[in-house]
mmCIF file of C-alpha atoms and ligand atoms in Angstrom:
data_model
loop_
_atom_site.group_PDB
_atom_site.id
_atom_site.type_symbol
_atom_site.label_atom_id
_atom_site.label_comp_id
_atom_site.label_asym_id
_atom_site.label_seq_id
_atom_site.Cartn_x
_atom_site.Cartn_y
_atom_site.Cartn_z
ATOM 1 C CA UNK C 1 216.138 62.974 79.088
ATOM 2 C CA UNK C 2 213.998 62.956 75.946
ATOM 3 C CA UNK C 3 212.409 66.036 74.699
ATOM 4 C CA UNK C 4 208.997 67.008 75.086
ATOM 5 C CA UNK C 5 207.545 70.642 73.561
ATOM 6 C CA UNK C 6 204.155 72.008 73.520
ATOM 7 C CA UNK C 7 202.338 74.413 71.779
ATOM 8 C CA UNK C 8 199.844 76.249 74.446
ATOM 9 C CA UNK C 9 197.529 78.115 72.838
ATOM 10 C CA UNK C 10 194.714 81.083 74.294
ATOM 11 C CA UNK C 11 191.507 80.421 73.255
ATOM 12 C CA UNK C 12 190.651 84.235 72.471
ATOM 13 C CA UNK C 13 190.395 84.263 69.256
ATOM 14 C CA UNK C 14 191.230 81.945 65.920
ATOM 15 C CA UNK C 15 195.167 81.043 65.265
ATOM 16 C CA UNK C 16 196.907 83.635 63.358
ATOM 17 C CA UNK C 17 200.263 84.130 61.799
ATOM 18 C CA UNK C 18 201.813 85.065 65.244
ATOM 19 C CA UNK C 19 200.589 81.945 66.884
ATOM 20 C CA UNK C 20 201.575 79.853 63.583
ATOM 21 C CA UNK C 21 205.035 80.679 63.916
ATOM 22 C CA UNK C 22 204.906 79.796 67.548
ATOM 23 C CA UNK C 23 203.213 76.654 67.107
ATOM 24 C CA UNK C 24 205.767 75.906 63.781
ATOM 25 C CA UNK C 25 208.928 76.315 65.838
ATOM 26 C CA UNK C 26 207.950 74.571 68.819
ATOM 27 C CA UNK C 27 207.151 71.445 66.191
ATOM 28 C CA UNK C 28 209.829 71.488 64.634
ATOM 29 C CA UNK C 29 212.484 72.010 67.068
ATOM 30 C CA UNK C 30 210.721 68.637 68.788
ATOM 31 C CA UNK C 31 210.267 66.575 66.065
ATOM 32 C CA UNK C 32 213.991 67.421 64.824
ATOM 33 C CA UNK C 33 215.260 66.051 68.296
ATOM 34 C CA UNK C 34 212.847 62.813 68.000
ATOM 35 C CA UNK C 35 210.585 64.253 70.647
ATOM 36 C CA UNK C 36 207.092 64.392 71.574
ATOM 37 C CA UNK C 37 205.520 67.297 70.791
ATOM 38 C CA UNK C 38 201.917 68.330 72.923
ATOM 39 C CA UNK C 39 198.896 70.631 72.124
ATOM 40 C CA UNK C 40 197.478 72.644 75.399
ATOM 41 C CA UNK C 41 194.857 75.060 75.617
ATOM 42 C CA UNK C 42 195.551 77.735 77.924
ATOM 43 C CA UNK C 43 191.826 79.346 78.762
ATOM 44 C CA UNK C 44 192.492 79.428 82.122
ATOM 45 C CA UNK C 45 191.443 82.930 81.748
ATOM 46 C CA UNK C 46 188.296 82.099 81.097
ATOM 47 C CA UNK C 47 186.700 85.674 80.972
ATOM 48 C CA UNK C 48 188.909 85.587 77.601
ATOM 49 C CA UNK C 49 188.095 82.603 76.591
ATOM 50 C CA UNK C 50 185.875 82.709 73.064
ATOM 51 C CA UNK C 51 183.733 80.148 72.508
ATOM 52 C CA UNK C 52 184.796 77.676 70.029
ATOM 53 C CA UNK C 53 188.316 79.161 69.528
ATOM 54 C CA UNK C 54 189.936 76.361 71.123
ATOM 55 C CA UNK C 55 188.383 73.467 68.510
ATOM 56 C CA UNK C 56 188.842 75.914 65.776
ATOM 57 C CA UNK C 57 192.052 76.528 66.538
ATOM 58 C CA UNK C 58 193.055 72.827 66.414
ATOM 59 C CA UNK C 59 191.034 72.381 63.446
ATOM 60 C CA UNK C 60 193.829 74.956 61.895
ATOM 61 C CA UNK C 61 196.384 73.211 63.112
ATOM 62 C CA UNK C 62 195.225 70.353 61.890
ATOM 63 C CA UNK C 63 194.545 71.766 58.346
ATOM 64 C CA UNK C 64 197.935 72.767 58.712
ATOM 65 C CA UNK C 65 199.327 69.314 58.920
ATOM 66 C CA UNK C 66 200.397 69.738 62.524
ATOM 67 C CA UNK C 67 200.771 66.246 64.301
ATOM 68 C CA UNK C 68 200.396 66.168 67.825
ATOM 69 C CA UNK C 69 200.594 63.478 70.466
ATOM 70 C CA UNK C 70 198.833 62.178 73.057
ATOM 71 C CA UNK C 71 195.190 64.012 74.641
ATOM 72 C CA UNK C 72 195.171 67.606 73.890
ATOM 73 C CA UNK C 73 195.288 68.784 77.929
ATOM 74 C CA UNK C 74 192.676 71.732 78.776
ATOM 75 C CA UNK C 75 193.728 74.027 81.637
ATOM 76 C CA UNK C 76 190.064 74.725 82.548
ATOM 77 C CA UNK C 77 189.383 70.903 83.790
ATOM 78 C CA UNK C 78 192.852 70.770 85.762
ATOM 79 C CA UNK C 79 192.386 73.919 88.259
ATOM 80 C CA UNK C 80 192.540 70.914 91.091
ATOM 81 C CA UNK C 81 196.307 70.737 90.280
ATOM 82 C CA UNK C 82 196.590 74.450 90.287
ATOM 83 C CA UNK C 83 194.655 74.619 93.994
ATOM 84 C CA UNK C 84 197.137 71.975 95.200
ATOM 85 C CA UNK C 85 200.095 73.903 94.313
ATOM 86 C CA UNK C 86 198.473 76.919 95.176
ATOM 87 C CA UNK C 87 198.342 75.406 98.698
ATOM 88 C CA UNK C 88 201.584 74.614 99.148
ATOM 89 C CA UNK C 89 202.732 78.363 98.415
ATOM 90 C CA UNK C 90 200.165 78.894 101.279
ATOM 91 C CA UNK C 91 201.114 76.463 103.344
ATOM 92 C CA UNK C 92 204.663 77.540 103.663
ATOM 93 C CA UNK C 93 203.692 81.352 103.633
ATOM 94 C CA UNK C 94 205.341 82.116 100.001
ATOM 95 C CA UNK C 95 202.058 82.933 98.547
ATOM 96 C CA UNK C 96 199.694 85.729 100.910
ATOM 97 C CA UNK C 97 196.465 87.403 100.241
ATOM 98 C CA UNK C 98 196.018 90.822 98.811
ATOM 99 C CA UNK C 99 193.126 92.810 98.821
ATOM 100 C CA UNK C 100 193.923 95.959 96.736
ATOM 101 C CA UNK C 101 191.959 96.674 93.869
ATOM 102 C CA UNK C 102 193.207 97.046 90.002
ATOM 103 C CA UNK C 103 192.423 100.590 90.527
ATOM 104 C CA UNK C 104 195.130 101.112 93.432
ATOM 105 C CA UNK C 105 197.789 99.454 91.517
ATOM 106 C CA UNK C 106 197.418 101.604 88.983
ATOM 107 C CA UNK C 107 199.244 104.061 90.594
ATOM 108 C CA UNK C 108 202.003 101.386 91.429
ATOM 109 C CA UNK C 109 205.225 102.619 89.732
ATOM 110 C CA UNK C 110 206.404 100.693 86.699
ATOM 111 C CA UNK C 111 208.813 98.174 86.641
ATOM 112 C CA UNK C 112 212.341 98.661 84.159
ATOM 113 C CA UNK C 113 210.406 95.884 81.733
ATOM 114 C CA UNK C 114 207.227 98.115 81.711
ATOM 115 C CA UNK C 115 204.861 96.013 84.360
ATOM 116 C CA UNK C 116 203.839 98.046 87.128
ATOM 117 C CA UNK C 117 205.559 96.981 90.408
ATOM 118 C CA UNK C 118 203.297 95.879 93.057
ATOM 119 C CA UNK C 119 203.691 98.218 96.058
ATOM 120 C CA UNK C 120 203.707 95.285 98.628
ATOM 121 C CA UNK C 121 200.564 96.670 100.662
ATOM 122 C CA UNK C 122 199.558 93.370 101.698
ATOM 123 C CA UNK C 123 202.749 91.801 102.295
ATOM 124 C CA UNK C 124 202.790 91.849 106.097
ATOM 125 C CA UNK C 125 198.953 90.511 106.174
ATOM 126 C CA UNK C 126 195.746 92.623 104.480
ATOM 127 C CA UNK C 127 196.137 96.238 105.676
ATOM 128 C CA UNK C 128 192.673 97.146 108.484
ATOM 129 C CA UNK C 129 191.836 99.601 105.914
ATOM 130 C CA UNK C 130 191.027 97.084 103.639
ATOM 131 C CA UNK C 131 190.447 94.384 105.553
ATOM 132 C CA UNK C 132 186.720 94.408 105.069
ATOM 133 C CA UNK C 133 186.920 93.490 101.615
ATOM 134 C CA UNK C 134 185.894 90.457 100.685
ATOM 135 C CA UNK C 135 187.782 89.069 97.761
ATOM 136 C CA UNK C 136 191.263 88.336 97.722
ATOM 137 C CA UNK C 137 193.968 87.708 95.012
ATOM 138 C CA UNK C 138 196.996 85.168 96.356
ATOM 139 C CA UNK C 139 200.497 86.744 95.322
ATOM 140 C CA UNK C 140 203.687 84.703 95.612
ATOM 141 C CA UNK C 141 206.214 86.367 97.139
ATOM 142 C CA UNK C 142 209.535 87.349 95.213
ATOM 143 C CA UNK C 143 211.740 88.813 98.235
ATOM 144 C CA UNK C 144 215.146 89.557 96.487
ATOM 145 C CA UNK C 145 215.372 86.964 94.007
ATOM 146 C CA UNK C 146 217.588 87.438 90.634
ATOM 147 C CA UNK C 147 216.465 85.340 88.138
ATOM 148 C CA UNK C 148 219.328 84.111 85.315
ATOM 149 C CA UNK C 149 218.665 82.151 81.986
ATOM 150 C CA UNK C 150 220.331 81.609 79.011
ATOM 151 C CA UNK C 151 217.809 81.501 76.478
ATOM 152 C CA UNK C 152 218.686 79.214 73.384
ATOM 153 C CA UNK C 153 218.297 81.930 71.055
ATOM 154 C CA UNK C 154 218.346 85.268 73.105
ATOM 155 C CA UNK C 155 221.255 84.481 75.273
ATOM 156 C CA UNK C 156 221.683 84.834 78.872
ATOM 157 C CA UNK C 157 218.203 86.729 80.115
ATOM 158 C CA UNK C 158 218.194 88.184 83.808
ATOM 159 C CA UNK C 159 215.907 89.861 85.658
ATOM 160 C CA UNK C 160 215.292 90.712 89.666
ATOM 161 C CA UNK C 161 211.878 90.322 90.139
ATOM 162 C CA UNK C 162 211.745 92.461 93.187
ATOM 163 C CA UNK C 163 212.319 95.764 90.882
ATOM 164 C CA UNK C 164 210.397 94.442 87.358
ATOM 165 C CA UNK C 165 207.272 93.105 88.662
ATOM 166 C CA UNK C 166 207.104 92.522 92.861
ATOM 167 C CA UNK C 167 204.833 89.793 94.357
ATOM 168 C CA UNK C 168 202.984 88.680 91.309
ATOM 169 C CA UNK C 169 199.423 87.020 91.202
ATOM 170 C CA UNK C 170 199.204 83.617 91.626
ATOM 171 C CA UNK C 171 195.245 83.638 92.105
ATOM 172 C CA UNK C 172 193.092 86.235 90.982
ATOM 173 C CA UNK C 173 190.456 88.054 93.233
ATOM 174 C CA UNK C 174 187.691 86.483 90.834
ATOM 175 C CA UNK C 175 189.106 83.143 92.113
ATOM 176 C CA UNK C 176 190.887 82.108 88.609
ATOM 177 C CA UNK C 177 194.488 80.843 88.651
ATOM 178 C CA UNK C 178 196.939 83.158 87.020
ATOM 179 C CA UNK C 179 198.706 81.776 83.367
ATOM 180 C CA UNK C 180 202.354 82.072 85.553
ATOM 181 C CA UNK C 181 200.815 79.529 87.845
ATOM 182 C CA UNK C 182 199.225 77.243 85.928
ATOM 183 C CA UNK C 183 201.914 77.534 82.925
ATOM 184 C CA UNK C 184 204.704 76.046 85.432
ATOM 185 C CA UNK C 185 202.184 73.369 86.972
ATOM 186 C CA UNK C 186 201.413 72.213 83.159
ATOM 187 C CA UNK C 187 204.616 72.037 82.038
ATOM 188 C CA UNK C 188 206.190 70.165 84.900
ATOM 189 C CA UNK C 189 203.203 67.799 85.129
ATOM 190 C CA UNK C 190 203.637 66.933 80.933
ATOM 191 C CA UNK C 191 207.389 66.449 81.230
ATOM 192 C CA UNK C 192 207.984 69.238 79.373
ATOM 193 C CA UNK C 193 211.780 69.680 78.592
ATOM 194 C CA UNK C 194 211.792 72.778 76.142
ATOM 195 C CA UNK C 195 209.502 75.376 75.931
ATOM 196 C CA UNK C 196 209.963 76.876 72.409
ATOM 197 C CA UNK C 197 207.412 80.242 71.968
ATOM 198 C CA UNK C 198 207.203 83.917 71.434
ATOM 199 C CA UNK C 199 209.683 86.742 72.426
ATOM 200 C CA UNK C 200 206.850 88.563 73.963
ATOM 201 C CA UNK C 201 206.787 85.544 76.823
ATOM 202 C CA UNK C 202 210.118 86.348 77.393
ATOM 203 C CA UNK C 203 209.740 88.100 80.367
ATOM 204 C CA UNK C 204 207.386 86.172 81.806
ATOM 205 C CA UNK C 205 210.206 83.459 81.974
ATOM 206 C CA UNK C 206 212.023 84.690 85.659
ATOM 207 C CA UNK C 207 208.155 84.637 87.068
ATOM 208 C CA UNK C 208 208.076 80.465 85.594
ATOM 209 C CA UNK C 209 212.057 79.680 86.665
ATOM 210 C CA UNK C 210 210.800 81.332 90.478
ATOM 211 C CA UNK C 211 207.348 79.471 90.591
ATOM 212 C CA UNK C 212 209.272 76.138 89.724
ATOM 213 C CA UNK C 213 211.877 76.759 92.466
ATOM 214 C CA UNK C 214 209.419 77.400 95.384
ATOM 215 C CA UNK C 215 207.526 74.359 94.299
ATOM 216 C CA UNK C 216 210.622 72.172 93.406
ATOM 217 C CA UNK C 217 209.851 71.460 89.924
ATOM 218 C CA UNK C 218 212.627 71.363 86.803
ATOM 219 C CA UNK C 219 213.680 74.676 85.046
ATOM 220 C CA UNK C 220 212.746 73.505 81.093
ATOM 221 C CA UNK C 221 215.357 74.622 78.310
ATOM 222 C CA UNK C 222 213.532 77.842 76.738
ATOM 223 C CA UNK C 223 213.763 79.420 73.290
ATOM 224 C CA UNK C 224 212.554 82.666 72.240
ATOM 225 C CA UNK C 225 211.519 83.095 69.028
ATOM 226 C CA UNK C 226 211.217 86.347 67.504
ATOM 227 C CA UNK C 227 207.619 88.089 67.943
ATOM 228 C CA UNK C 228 205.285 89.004 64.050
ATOM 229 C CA UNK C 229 204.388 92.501 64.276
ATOM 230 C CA UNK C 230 202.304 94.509 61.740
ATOM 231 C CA UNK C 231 203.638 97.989 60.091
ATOM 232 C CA UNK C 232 202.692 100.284 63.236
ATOM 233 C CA UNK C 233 204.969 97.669 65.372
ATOM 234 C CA UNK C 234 202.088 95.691 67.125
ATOM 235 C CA UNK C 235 202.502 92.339 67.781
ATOM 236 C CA UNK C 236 200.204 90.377 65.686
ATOM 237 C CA UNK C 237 197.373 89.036 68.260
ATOM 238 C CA UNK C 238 194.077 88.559 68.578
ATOM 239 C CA UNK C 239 193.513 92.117 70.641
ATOM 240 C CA UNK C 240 194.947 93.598 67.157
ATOM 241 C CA UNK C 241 192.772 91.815 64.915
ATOM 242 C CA UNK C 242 195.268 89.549 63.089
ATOM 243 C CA UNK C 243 193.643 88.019 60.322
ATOM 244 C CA UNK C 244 192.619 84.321 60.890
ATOM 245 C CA UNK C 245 194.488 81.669 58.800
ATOM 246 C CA UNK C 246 192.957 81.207 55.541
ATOM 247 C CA UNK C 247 191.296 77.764 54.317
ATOM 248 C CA UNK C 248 194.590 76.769 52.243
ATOM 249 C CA UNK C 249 197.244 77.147 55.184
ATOM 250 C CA UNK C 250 200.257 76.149 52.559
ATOM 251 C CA UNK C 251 201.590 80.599 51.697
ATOM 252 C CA UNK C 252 201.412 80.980 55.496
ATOM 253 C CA UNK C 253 203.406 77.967 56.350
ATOM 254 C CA UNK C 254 205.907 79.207 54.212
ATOM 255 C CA UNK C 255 205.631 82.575 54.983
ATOM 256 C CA UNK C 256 206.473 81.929 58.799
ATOM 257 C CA UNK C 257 208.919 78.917 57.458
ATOM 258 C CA UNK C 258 210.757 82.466 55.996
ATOM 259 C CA UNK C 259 209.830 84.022 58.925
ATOM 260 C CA UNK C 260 212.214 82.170 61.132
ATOM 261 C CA UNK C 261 215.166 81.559 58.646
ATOM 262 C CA UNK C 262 214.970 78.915 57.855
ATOM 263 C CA UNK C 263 216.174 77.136 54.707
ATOM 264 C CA UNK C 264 214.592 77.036 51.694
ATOM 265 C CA UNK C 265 214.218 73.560 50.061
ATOM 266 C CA UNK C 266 215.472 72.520 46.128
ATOM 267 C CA UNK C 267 211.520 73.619 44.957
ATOM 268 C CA UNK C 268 209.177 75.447 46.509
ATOM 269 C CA UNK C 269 206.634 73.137 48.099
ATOM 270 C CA UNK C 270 203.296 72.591 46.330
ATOM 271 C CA UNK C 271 201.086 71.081 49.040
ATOM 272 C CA UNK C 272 201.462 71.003 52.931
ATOM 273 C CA UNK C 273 202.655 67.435 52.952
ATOM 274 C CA UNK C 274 205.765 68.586 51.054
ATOM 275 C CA UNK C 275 206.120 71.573 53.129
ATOM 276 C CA UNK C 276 206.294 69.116 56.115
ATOM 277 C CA UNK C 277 208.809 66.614 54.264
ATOM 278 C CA UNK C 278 211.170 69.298 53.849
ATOM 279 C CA UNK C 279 210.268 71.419 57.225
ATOM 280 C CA UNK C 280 211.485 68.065 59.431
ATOM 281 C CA UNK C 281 214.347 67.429 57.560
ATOM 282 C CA UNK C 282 215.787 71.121 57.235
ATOM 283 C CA UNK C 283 214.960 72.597 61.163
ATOM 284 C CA UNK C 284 217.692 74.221 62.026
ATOM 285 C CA UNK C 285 217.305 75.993 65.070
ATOM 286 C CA UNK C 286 221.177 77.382 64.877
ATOM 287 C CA UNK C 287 219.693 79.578 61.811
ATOM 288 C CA UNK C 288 216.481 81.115 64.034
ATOM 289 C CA UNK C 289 216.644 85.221 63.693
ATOM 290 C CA UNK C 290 217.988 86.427 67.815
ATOM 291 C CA UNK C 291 215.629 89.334 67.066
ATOM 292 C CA UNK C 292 212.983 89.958 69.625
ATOM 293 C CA UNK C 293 210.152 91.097 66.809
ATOM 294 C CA UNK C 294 210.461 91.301 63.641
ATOM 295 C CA UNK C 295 207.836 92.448 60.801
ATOM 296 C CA UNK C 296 205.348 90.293 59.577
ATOM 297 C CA UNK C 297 205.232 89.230 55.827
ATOM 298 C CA UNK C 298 202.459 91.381 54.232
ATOM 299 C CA UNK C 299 199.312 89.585 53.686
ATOM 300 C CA UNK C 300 199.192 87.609 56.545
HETATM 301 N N1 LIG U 401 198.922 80.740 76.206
HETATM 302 C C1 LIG U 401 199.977 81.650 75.868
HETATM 303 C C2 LIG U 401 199.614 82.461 74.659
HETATM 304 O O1 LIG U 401 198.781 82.048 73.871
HETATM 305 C C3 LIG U 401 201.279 80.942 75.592
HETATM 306 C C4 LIG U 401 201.888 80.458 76.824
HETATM 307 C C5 LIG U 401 203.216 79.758 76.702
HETATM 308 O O2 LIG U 401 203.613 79.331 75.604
HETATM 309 O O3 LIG U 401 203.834 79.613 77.726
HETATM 310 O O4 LIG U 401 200.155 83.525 74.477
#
């Protein structure tokens, strides 16, 4: 089967280092294995969703000599794909509706990877306490699955989703698909083979693998790649105010080229079209760091 990658992008804010070294792996490791590579803009939260982030951002990655084929695909006009799978959780009663607040799960206890466990109030049908509430969320039901994967980079991953996160959100009370949904829909529909992206989607992974089994789609390859994060340990984003690319892209390509190991070429490069020369030639994904963060170059 021949590869296909993407690079899926929030719109919340303009592309930064982190999202550079996403968007730099998940190139390369396609191109290197004469695949496709596709751009997708996640604002499927669209509460999140800044205006104009999504064309600046492929402006950037444009600027930054980035390559990509076919339509760039924009989860906001596809939510009629997300409905129809949606539906045929429904249908076969794997997804139910919830109507507890935010405010009552907060008191859910936490799961082993941090997320807080949902309590499974609505499991068995919306509780009469609550039934006269009028919005409801749809969450998938996990029952006592164990989800395995052996990450390219980060080994074998495994987590039981009963214990780390419990019947996870498929639809939001305000009526917006969750990313977990739509992520799995996206990739499946765009052939996606590999998904190459941050550490900090990591565990997110078992909630994709369990989405594509209950709807029968293929498990992509996945790789990991390790996470930027600044001096206090925060991964670089746009809720901590990473620093937007600057006009001339070339010290931050290179700067997340280092980033991931990988090897330098004969001279350093002295415009982005060498950087790219060498970058396709010299991928070598055998050489990426198995860390799960690591610290981002200063000045980025
Ligand atoms: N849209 C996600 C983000 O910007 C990435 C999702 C993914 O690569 O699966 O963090």
């Amino acid at each position: 089967m021949s590869y296909v990658g993407r690079f899926a992008p929030s719109p919340t804010g303009p592309l930064h280092f982190g999202s550079l070294v996403a968007a730099l792996a998940s190139c390369c490791d396609a191109r290197s294995r004469g695949g496709r590579w596709l751009v997708r803009i996640e604002d499927v939260d669209e509460p999140r969703s800044q205006a104009g982030a999504a064309s600046d951002i492929l402006r950037k990655l444009a600027r930054c000599g980035f390559r990509w084929d076919g339509e760039v695909v924009v989860q906001s006009a596809r939510t009629a794909l997300y409905e129809a799978a949606l539906a045929r959780l429904v249908a076969t009663g794997l997804a139910y509706p919830c109507a507890c607040t935010r405010r009552e799960l907060e008191s859910a206890p936490m799961g082993a990877g941090g997320e807080r466990v949902y309590p499974g109030t609505c499991r068995q049908g919306v509780p009469p306490a609550i039934a006269a509430r009028t919005q409801r969320a749809w969450r998938v039901r996990v029952g006592e699955a164990t989800i395995h994967f052996d990450d390219r980079l980060q080994r074998r991953c495994s987590q039981a989703l009963a214990t780390a996160v419990g019947d996870f959100v498929v639809k939001r009370a305000d009526g917006l698909h969750a990313y977990q949904l739509a992520v799995v829909v996206d990739d499946a529909e765009q052939g996606v083979t590999d998904v190459v992206r941050g550490f900090d989607l990591c565990a997110s992974t078992p909630r994709q693998i369990h989405l594509q089994r209950l709807l029968g789609l293929p498990t992509p390859a996945y790789l990991h790649v390790p996470v930027a994060v600044d001096a206090s340990g925060e991964k670089l984003s746009k809720q901590t105010r990473a620093a937007a690319l600057p006009e001339d892209p070339l010290p931050a390509l290179v700067a997340a080229w280092r980033f991931l190991d990988q090897p330098a070429g004969a001279a350093a490069p002295r415009s982005v079209g060498e950087f790219w020369n060498h970058a396709l030639a010299a991928w070598d994904a055998a050489r990426l760091p198995p860390a799960a963060m690591l610290p981002a170059p200063p000045g980025v």
